[in-house]
DNA sequence: CGGTTGTTTGAACTGATTCAATCTGTGTGG
DNA sequence: CCACACAGATTGAATCAGTTCAAACAACCG
């Protein structure tokens, strides 16, 4: 089933996927929206696109006149300058990327195979005007995203390499919902290069830092599965306080 | 005239100030709001407070249930961790700081003597609901602020010390409205320690970087007045593109 | 004038980068 | 099932950008 053809990608929906119909319901109710509001949103025109992590979905410099909600997977928002790349934000399932005038200076790329739901900007604005609960929902998401970026900036600005990586691990654990008591198990979907692009370092150093964390007994790894052995110490050393993610 | 007493500060309005009455009009019309909307906003309950740069206005960890608009001066929003400080955002005249649940992890401090106008959160929300133009205005401000934080994160993540300071100088010039052709004159209201806190370095290094910029003939200084001698080269070397400030 | 805050400079140090090589796991085609 | 290619992870050695510590200097202010 061919779903979408755009400048940079040609995607196919997996025919074996268990989620055939284009439904927002599961995504948005899961993200806190009422059924009534979800129905209003799902009546608005939109389309589903499956993203391949190997290709960029939107390159830096492209006009940004669409709102995107992640149905499954993870999206990275990034900037580039002088051949270097900085990942400035992540979007997990249920989270959205909203358009802004004159804001074409970021790219989007899937970290893992992802499904996203796309609204034209005008359709989104009509929705925001007619469904106040949805407008509030989007505003809260924006504020949360801002709080997260603030925290990332703080990490980059004042924490050392270890603190930055540890803080990111803690954030991923909480955003994935894998936070439990002292033992926290999470799936790290990122390459070390991507962690480097998020924390403003090189992949070589990320590798050393992660190995240090493991050698100190704070985490242990099995492939891309990470077990946080000492959550308290990991949060202490990284200055992590989950409040900003509420 | 005693205006306001709170936990951390006791402020007086300068009796010689030329702006006695508490009027939002000049601030918000200047920031792009229509007269009609401004009148609606100025009818809402609010108060004017003058801030002394020597004292913090709001320390990290305090609940944040007020919206603040800068009438004059500059505000800095900052975070602290492990004895270090990161300034995560600035607010110039006409710009606002909006509240968010569970977001008490930043402090506020005036960079220069500033006047701010404060709304209780509930009053702000009533305004947003009843004056759509004001709601849109606040939303655009939030989006612009997010775009600025994104740039700062990019700076911290991928630019070297020189690039970060140069990028900040360019941003200040544009936000102060002092951008002209090749020669740009701006007032730098910050100490080198504050620039260090914004760009994630030490004041010692900021000093060296600024002296380098001057030695290279890109800027020249007279006290806190800075003349950008080569705007083109300064933007090139810092990767500055003013689009995000629109 | 003395006190305070901010700027400037030097020297030693170190965390992180850079460059380069090796190792490991995974997927692909024959 | 093996050979091969490829992407990502790991390690070492040399280098460097920026920090740290300490001291001197300048500007401002009551």
PDB file of N, CA and C in Angstrom, chain B residues 181-185 213-214 216-221 226-234:
ATOM      1  N   UNK B 181      23.444  48.329   8.526  1.00  0.00           N
ATOM      2  CA  UNK B 181      24.198  47.722   7.429  1.00  0.00           C
ATOM      3  C   UNK B 181      25.429  46.951   7.914  1.00  0.00           C
ATOM      4  N   UNK B 182      26.563  47.346   7.469  1.00  0.00           N
ATOM      5  CA  UNK B 182      27.762  46.637   7.873  1.00  0.00           C
ATOM      6  C   UNK B 182      28.213  47.049   9.262  1.00  0.00           C
ATOM      7  N   UNK B 183      27.998  48.306   9.599  1.00  0.00           N
ATOM      8  CA  UNK B 183      28.381  48.787  10.918  1.00  0.00           C
ATOM      9  C   UNK B 183      27.183  48.687  11.845  1.00  0.00           C
ATOM     10  N   UNK B 184      27.357  47.981  12.936  1.00  0.00           N
ATOM     11  CA  UNK B 184      26.278  47.813  13.895  1.00  0.00           C
ATOM     12  C   UNK B 184      26.792  48.263  15.257  1.00  0.00           C
ATOM     13  N   UNK B 185      26.038  49.145  15.893  1.00  0.00           N
ATOM     14  CA  UNK B 185      26.434  49.595  17.222  1.00  0.00           C
ATOM     15  C   UNK B 185      25.450  49.027  18.231  1.00  0.00           C
ATOM     16  N   UNK B 213      38.305  38.756  19.387  1.00  0.00           N
ATOM     17  CA  UNK B 213      37.412  39.356  18.390  1.00  0.00           C
ATOM     18  C   UNK B 213      37.836  40.799  18.113  1.00  0.00           C
ATOM     19  N   UNK B 214      38.246  41.494  19.171  1.00  0.00           N
ATOM     20  CA  UNK B 214      38.658  42.880  18.992  1.00  0.00           C
ATOM     21  C   UNK B 214      40.002  42.947  18.253  1.00  0.00           C
ATOM     22  N   UNK B 216      41.121  40.880  16.185  1.00  0.00           N
ATOM     23  CA  UNK B 216      40.912  40.544  14.769  1.00  0.00           C
ATOM     24  C   UNK B 216      40.185  41.635  14.007  1.00  0.00           C
ATOM     25  N   UNK B 217      39.794  42.692  14.717  1.00  0.00           N
ATOM     26  CA  UNK B 217      39.135  43.803  14.038  1.00  0.00           C
ATOM     27  C   UNK B 217      37.672  43.571  13.719  1.00  0.00           C
ATOM     28  N   UNK B 218      37.057  42.561  14.350  1.00  0.00           N
ATOM     29  CA  UNK B 218      35.637  42.310  14.089  1.00  0.00           C
ATOM     30  C   UNK B 218      34.750  43.239  14.908  1.00  0.00           C
ATOM     31  N   UNK B 219      35.199  43.556  16.104  1.00  0.00           N
ATOM     32  CA  UNK B 219      34.454  44.498  16.939  1.00  0.00           C
ATOM     33  C   UNK B 219      35.436  45.493  17.541  1.00  0.00           C
ATOM     34  N   UNK B 220      34.903  46.618  18.027  1.00  0.00           N
ATOM     35  CA  UNK B 220      35.726  47.470  18.873  1.00  0.00           C
ATOM     36  C   UNK B 220      34.861  47.956  20.027  1.00  0.00           C
ATOM     37  N   UNK B 221      35.494  48.180  21.156  1.00  0.00           N
ATOM     38  CA  UNK B 221      34.732  48.455  22.370  1.00  0.00           C
ATOM     39  C   UNK B 221      35.059  49.814  22.960  1.00  0.00           C
ATOM     40  N   UNK B 226      29.577  48.501  22.113  1.00  0.00           N
ATOM     41  CA  UNK B 226      30.301  47.666  21.156  1.00  0.00           C
ATOM     42  C   UNK B 226      29.950  48.105  19.748  1.00  0.00           C
ATOM     43  N   UNK B 227      30.992  48.301  18.942  1.00  0.00           N
ATOM     44  CA  UNK B 227      30.779  48.587  17.524  1.00  0.00           C
ATOM     45  C   UNK B 227      31.209  47.362  16.734  1.00  0.00           C
ATOM     46  N   UNK B 228      30.265  46.776  16.025  1.00  0.00           N
ATOM     47  CA  UNK B 228      30.604  45.633  15.179  1.00  0.00           C
ATOM     48  C   UNK B 228      31.171  46.181  13.876  1.00  0.00           C
ATOM     49  N   UNK B 229      32.469  45.969  13.677  1.00  0.00           N
ATOM     50  CA  UNK B 229      33.133  46.545  12.508  1.00  0.00           C
ATOM     51  C   UNK B 229      32.891  45.706  11.258  1.00  0.00           C
ATOM     52  N   UNK B 230      32.695  44.407  11.434  1.00  0.00           N
ATOM     53  CA  UNK B 230      32.506  43.536  10.273  1.00  0.00           C
ATOM     54  C   UNK B 230      31.375  42.560  10.555  1.00  0.00           C
ATOM     55  N   UNK B 231      30.154  43.044  10.336  1.00  0.00           N
ATOM     56  CA  UNK B 231      28.960  42.247  10.630  1.00  0.00           C
ATOM     57  C   UNK B 231      28.949  40.951   9.821  1.00  0.00           C
ATOM     58  N   UNK B 232      29.324  41.055   8.560  1.00  0.00           N
ATOM     59  CA  UNK B 232      29.277  39.887   7.680  1.00  0.00           C
ATOM     60  C   UNK B 232      30.180  38.769   8.209  1.00  0.00           C
ATOM     61  N   UNK B 233      31.393  39.147   8.573  1.00  0.00           N
ATOM     62  CA  UNK B 233      32.328  38.132   9.047  1.00  0.00           C
ATOM     63  C   UNK B 233      31.900  37.581  10.411  1.00  0.00           C
ATOM     64  N   UNK B 234      31.345  38.459  11.250  1.00  0.00           N
ATOM     65  CA  UNK B 234      30.898  38.010  12.572  1.00  0.00           C
ATOM     66  C   UNK B 234      29.764  36.985  12.444  1.00  0.00           C
TER      67      UNK B 234
END
